[in-house]
mmCIF file of C-alpha atoms in Angstrom:
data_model
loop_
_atom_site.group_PDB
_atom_site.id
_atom_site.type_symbol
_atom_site.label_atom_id
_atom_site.label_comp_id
_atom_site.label_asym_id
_atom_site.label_seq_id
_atom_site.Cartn_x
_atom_site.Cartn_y
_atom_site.Cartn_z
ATOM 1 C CA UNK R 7 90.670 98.755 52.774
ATOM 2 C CA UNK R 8 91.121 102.260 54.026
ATOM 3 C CA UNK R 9 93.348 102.702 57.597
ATOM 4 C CA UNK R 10 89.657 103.604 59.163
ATOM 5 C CA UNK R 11 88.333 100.753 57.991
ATOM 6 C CA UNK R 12 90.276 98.858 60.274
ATOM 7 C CA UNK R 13 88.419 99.529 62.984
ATOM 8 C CA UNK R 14 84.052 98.753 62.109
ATOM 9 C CA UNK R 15 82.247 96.118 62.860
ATOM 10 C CA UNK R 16 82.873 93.867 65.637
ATOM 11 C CA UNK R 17 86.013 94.515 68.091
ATOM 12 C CA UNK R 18 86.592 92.228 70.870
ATOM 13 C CA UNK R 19 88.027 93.719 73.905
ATOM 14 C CA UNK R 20 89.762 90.582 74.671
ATOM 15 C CA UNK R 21 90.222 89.134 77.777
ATOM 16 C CA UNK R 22 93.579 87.977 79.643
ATOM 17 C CA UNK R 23 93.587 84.531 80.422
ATOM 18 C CA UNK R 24 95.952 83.692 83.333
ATOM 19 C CA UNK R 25 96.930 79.993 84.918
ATOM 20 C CA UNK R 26 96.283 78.774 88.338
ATOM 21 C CA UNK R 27 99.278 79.887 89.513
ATOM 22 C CA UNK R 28 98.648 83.452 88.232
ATOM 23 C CA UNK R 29 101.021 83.870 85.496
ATOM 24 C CA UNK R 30 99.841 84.317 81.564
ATOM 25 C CA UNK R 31 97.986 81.943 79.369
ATOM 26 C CA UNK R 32 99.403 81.444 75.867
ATOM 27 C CA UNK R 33 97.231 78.407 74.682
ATOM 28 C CA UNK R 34 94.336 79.993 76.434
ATOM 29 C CA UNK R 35 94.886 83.462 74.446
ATOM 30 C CA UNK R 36 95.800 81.505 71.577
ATOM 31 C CA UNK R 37 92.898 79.255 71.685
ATOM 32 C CA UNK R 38 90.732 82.105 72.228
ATOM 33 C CA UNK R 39 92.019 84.298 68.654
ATOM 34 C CA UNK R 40 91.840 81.273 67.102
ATOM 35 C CA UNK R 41 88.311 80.592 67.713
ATOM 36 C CA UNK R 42 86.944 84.410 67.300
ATOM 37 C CA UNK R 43 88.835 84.597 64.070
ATOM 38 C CA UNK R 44 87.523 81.578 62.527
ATOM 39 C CA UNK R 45 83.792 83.094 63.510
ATOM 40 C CA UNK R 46 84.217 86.348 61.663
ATOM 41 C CA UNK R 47 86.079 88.726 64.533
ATOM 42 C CA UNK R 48 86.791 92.624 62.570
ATOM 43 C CA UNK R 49 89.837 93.780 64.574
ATOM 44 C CA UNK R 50 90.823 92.673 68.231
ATOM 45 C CA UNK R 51 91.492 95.176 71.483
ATOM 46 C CA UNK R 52 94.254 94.261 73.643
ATOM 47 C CA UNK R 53 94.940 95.444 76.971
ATOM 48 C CA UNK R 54 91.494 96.977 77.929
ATOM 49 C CA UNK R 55 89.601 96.780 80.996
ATOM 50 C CA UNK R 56 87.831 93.784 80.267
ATOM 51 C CA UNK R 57 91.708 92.586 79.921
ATOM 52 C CA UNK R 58 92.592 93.523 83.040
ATOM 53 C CA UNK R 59 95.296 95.803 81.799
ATOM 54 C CA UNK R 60 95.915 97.633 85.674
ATOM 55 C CA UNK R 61 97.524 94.548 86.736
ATOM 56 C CA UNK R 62 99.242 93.992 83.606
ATOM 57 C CA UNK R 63 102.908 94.885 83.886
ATOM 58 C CA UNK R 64 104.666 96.390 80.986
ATOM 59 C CA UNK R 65 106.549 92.854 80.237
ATOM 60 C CA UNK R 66 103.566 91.059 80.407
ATOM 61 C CA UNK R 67 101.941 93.490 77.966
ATOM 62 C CA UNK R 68 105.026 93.260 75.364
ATOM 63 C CA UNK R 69 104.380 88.909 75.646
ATOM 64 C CA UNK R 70 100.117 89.426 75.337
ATOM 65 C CA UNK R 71 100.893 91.349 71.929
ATOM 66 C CA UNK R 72 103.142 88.903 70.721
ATOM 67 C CA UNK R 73 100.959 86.058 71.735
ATOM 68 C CA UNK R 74 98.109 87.777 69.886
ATOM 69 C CA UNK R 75 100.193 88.855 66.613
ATOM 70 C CA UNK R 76 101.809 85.177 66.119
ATOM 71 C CA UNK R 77 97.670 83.738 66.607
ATOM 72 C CA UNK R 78 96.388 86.251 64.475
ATOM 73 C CA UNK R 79 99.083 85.947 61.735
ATOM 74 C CA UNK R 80 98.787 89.262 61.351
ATOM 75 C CA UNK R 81 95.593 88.647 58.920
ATOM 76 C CA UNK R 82 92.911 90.761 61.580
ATOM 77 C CA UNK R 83 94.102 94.479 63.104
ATOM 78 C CA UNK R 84 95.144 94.489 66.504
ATOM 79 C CA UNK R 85 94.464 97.811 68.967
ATOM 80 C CA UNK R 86 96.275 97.962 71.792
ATOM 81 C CA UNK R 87 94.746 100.113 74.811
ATOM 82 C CA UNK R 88 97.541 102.769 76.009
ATOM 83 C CA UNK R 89 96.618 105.554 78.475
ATOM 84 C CA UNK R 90 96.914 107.199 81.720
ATOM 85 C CA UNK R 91 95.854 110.079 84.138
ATOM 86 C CA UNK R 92 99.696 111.301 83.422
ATOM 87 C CA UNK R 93 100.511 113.157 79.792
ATOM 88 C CA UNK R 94 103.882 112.870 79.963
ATOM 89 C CA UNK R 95 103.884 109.385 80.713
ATOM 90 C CA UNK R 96 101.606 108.398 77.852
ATOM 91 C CA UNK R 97 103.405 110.002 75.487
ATOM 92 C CA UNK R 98 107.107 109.077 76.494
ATOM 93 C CA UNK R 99 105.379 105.412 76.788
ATOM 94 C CA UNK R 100 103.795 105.369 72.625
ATOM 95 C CA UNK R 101 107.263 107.601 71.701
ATOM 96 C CA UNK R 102 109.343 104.470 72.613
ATOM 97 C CA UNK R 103 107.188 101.593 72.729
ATOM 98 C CA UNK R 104 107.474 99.056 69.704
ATOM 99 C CA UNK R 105 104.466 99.337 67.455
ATOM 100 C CA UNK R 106 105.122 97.398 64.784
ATOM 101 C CA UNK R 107 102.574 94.421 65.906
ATOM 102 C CA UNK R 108 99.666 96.581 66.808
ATOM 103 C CA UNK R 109 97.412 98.899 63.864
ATOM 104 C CA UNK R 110 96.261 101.070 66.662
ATOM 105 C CA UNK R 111 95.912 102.035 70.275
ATOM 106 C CA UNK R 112 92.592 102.660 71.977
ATOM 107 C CA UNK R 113 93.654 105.771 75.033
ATOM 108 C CA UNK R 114 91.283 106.170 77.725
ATOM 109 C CA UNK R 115 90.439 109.716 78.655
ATOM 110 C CA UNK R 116 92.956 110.450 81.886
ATOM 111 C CA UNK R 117 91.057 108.884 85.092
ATOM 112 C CA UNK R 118 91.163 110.115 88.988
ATOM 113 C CA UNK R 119 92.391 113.432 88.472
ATOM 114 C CA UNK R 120 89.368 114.843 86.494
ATOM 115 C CA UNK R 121 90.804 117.216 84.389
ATOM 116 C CA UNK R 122 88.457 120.055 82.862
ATOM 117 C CA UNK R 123 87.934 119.376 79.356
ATOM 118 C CA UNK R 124 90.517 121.727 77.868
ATOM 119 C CA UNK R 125 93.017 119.705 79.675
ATOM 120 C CA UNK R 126 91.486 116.414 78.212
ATOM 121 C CA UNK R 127 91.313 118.054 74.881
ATOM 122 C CA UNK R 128 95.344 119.267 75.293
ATOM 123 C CA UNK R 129 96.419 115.325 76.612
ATOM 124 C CA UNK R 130 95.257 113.936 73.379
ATOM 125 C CA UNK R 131 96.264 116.969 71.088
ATOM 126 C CA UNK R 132 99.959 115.709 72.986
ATOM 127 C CA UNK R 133 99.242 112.119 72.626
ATOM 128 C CA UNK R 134 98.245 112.573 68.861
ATOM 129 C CA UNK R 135 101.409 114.722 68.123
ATOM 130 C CA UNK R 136 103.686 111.772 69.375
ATOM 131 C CA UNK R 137 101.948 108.374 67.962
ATOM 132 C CA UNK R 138 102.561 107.112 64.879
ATOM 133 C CA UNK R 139 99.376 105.009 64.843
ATOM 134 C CA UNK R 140 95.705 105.590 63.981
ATOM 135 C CA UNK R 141 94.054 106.293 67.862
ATOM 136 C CA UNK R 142 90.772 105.055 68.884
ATOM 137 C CA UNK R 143 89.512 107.551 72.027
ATOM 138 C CA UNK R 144 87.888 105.985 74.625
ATOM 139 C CA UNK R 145 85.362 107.592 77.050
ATOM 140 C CA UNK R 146 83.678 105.507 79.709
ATOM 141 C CA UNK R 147 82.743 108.239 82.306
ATOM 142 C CA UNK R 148 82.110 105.473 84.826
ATOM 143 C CA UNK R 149 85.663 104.392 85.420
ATOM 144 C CA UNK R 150 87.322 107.441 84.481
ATOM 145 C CA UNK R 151 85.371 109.969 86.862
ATOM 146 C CA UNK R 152 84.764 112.192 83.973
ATOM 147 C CA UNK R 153 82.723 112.439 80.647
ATOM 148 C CA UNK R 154 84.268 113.833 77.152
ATOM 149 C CA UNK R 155 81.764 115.949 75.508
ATOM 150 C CA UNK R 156 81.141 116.253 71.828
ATOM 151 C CA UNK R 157 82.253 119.068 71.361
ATOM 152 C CA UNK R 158 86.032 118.208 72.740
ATOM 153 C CA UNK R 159 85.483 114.879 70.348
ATOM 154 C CA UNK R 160 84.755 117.151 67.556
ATOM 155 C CA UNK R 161 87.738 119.015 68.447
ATOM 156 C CA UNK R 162 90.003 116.204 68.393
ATOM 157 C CA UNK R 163 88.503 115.020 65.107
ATOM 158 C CA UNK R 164 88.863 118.472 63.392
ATOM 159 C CA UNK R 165 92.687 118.606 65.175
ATOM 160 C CA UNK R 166 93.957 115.749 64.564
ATOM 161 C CA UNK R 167 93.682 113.644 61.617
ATOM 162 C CA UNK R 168 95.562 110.194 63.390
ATOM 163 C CA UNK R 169 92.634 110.458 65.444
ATOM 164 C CA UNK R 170 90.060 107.903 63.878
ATOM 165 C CA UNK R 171 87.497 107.117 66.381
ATOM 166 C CA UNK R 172 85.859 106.660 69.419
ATOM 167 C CA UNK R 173 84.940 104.031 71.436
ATOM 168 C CA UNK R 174 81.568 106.006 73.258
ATOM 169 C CA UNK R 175 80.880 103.659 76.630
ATOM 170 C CA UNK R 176 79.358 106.805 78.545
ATOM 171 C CA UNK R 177 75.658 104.959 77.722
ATOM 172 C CA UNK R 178 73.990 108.296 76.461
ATOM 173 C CA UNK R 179 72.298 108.150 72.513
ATOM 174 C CA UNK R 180 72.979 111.888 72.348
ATOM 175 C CA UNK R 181 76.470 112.065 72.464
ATOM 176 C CA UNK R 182 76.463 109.421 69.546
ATOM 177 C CA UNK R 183 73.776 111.513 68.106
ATOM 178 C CA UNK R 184 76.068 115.293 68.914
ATOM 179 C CA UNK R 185 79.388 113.331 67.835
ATOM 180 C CA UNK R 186 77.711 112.163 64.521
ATOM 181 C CA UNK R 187 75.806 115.068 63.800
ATOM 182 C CA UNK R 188 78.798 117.336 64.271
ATOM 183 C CA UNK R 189 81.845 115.626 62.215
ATOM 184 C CA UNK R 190 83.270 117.238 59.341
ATOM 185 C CA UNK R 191 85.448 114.154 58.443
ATOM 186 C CA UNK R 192 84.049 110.897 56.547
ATOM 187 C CA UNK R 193 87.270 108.732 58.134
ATOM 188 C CA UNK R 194 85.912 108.934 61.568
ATOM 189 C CA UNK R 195 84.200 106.069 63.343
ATOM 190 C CA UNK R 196 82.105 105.787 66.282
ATOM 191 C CA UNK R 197 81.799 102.430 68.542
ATOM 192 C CA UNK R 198 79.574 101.794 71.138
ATOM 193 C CA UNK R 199 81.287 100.566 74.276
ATOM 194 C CA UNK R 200 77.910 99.170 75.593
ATOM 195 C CA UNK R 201 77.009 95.933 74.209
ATOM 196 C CA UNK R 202 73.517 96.092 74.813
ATOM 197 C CA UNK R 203 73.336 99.708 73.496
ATOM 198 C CA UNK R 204 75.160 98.970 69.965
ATOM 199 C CA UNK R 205 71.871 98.570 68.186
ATOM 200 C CA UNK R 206 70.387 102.087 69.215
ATOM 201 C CA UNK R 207 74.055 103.480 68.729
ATOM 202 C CA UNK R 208 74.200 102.037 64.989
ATOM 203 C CA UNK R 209 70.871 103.751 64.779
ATOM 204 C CA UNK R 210 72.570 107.343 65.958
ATOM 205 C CA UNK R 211 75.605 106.970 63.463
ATOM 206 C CA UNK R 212 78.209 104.585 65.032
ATOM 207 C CA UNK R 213 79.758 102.058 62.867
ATOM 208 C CA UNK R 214 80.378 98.885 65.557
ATOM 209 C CA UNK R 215 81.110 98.166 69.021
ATOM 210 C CA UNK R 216 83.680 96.986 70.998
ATOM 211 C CA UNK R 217 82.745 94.009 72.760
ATOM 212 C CA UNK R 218 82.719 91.976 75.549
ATOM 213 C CA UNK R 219 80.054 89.402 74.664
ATOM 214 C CA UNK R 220 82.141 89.152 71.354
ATOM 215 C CA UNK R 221 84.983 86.816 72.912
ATOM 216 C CA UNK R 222 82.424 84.328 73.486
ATOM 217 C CA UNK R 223 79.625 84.456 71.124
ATOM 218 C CA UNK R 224 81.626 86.619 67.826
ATOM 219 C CA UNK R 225 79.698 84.750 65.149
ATOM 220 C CA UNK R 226 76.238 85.892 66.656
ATOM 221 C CA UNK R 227 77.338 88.975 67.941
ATOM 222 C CA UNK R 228 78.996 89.781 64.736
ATOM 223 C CA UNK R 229 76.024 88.868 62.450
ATOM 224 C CA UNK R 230 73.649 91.747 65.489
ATOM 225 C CA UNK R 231 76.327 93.999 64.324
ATOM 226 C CA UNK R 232 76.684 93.591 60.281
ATOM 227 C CA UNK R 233 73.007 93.714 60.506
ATOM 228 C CA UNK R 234 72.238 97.165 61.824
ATOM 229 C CA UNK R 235 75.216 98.570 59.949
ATOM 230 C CA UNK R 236 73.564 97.039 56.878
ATOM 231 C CA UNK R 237 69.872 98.834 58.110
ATOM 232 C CA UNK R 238 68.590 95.193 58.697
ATOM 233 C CA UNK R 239 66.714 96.480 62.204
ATOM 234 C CA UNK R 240 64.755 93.269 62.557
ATOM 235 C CA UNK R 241 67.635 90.953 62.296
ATOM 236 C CA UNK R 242 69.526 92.787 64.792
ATOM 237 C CA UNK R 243 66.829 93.811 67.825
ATOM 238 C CA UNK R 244 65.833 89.837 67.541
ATOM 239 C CA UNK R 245 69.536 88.549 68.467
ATOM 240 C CA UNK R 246 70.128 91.740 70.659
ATOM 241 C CA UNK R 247 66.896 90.442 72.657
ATOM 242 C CA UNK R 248 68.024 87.152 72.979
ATOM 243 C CA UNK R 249 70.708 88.237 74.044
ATOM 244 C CA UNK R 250 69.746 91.005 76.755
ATOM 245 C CA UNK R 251 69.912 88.187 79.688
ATOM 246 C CA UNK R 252 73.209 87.551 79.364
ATOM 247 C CA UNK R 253 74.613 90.752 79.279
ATOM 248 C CA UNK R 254 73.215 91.446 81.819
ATOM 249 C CA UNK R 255 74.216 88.473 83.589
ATOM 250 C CA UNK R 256 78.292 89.017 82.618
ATOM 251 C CA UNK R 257 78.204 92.406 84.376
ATOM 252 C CA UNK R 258 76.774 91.628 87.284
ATOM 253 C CA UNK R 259 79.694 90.717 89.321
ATOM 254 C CA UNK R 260 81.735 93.183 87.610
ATOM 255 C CA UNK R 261 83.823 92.790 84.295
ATOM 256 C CA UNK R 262 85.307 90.638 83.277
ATOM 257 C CA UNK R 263 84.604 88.116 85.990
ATOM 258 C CA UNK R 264 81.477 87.373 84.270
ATOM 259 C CA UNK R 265 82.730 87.390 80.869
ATOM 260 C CA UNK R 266 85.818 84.903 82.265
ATOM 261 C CA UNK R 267 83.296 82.751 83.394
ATOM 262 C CA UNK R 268 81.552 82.618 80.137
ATOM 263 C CA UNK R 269 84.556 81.645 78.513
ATOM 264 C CA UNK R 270 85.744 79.258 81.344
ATOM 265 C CA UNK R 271 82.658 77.197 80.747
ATOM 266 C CA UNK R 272 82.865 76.981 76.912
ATOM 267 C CA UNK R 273 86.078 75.457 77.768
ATOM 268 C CA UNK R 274 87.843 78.554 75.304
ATOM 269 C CA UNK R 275 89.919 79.137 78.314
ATOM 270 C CA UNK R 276 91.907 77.221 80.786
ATOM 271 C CA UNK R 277 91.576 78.572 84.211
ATOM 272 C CA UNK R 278 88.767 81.211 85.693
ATOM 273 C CA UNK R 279 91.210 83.379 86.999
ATOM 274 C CA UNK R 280 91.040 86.905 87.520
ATOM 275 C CA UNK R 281 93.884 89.470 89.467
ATOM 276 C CA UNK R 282 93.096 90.371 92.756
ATOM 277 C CA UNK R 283 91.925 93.127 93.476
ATOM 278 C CA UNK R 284 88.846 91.321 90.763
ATOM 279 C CA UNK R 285 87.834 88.301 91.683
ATOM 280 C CA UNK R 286 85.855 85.025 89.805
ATOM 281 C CA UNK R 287 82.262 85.110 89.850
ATOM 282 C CA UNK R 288 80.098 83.781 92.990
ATOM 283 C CA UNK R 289 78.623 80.035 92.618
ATOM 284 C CA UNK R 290 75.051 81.786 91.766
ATOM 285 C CA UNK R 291 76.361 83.642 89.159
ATOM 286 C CA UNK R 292 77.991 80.490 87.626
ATOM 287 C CA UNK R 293 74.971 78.573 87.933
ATOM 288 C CA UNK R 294 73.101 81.319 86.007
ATOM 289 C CA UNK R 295 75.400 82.141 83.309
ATOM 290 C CA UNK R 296 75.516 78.341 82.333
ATOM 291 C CA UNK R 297 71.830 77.900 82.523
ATOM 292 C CA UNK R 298 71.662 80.843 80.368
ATOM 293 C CA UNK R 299 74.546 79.706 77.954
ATOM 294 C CA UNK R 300 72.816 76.231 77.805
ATOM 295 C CA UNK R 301 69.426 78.102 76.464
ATOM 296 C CA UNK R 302 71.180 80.384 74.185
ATOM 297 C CA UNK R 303 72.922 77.232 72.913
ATOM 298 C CA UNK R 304 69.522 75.675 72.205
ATOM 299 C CA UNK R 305 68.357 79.127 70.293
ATOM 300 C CA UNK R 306 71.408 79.442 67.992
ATOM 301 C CA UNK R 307 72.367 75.484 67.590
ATOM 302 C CA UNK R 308 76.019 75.553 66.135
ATOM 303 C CA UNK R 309 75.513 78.580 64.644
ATOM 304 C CA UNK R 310 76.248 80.667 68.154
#
């Protein structure tokens, strides 16, 4: 398998499970890889929003990889998210950090400041320079405060060859459609960063998802996506419509309460705790995600 290779299909942006008392959750994590590896998972994202990673220290990050590494036994690629609104930071961070557990980092474009896009373009031309991994950009416009364009994608791509992908979660078709349409490299992969928008983004040219849904439903989730890579449109808008309810139900008290809950439920994880400032999902939301589990349970059978 090529080094791009690594990172199609489904990616789960895995969550971080925590005890009562706060503090991490090894058997949870565990118990999680476990059961998303024996269901078909592609590669795994560490570290991510949907894994709390601002109220991760740097420690606790170090102990999630390991955790991770020893479930996965190093048989599915790990990407570790790494990034920050400071340049220098980032790259003194990947320059020393151990990397010898992780096949690639996923690096958010730099939040709160808003830089101009010549200054987002010159933070990952930096980044790229110093890491000796294959990077996965990452633009999600609504946490960051500001969108990549194609064109400083395309930039990056033509720059930088370490530079294999991006994870597109800014929930508009025609940047998939510009970023595609543009590329002058094969090795380059687009994700969508939208669960509910990876069909139409397989349609524009991306080549999987990272997902949130994934850490609780990978075998169905995974089949939606191997489906509309393989052009099988009728396989994958049935599951993504039986689906719709429930992603829209895990987002509605913000991620990944929802997703947490999800999991909590399945009994994949321990404790339904989340890191203040975040907070579990209300009782209502509970209620619903169950009684939507519970039908989605009776749709797929065993095979969910």
């Amino acid at each position: 398998m090529n080094e791009f290779q690594l990172f199609e299909g489904l990616g789960v942006a895995l969550v971080t499970p925590f005890k009562q008392d706060g503090s991490l959750d090894c058997t949870s994590l565990s118990r999680l890889v476990e059961y998303q590896k024996e269901r078909g998972v592609d590669f795994f994202v560490l570290h991510g929003s949907t894994g709390e990673s601002p109220c991760i220290d740097r420690d606790e990050r170090d102990f999630i990889i390991d955790c991770a590494y020893e479930a996965t036994r190093g048989e599915i690629p790990i990407v570790m998210g790494l990034g920050s609104n400071d340049t220098r930071h980032v790259v003194e961070r990947i320059r020393t950090m151990d990397t010898r557990k992780v096949n690639g980092i996923l690096s958010v474009v730099p939040y709160y400041n808003k830089p101009m896009q010549e200054g987002i373009f010159r933070h990952f031309s930096l980044f790229a320079e110093a890491c000796p991994l294959p990077i996965i950009l990452y633009n999600i416009p609504g946490r960051t405060g500001m969108n990549m364009l194609p064109e400083t994608t395309l930039r990056l791509a033509d720059r930088h060859k370490n530079i294999v992908g991006i994870k597109e979660a800014s929930g508009m078709r025609e940047q998939v459609q510009a970023i595609a349409g543009g590329l002058n490299r094969e090795d380059f992969r687009i994700l969508s960063g939208d669960d509910n928008l990876s069909v139409p983004f397989i349609e524009d040219g991306a080549r999987g998802v990272i997902s949130v849904i994934g850490n609780a439903y990978p075998w169905i989730f995974g089949r939606l996506i191997h489906s509309a890579m393989d052009g099988d449109w009728e396989t994958a808008k049935s599951i993504n419509c039986e689906l719709a309810e429930m992603n829209k139900l895990l987002f509605v008290n913000g991620n990944p309460a929802g997703i947490k809950t999800l999991l909590y439920q399945m009994g994949l994880i321990d404790h339904n705790e989340l890191r203040l400032p975040l907070i579990p999902a209300t009782p209502l939301l509970q209620k619903q995600i169950g009684a939507e589990h519970k039908r989605l349970s009776e749709v797929f059978g065993s095979r969910l």
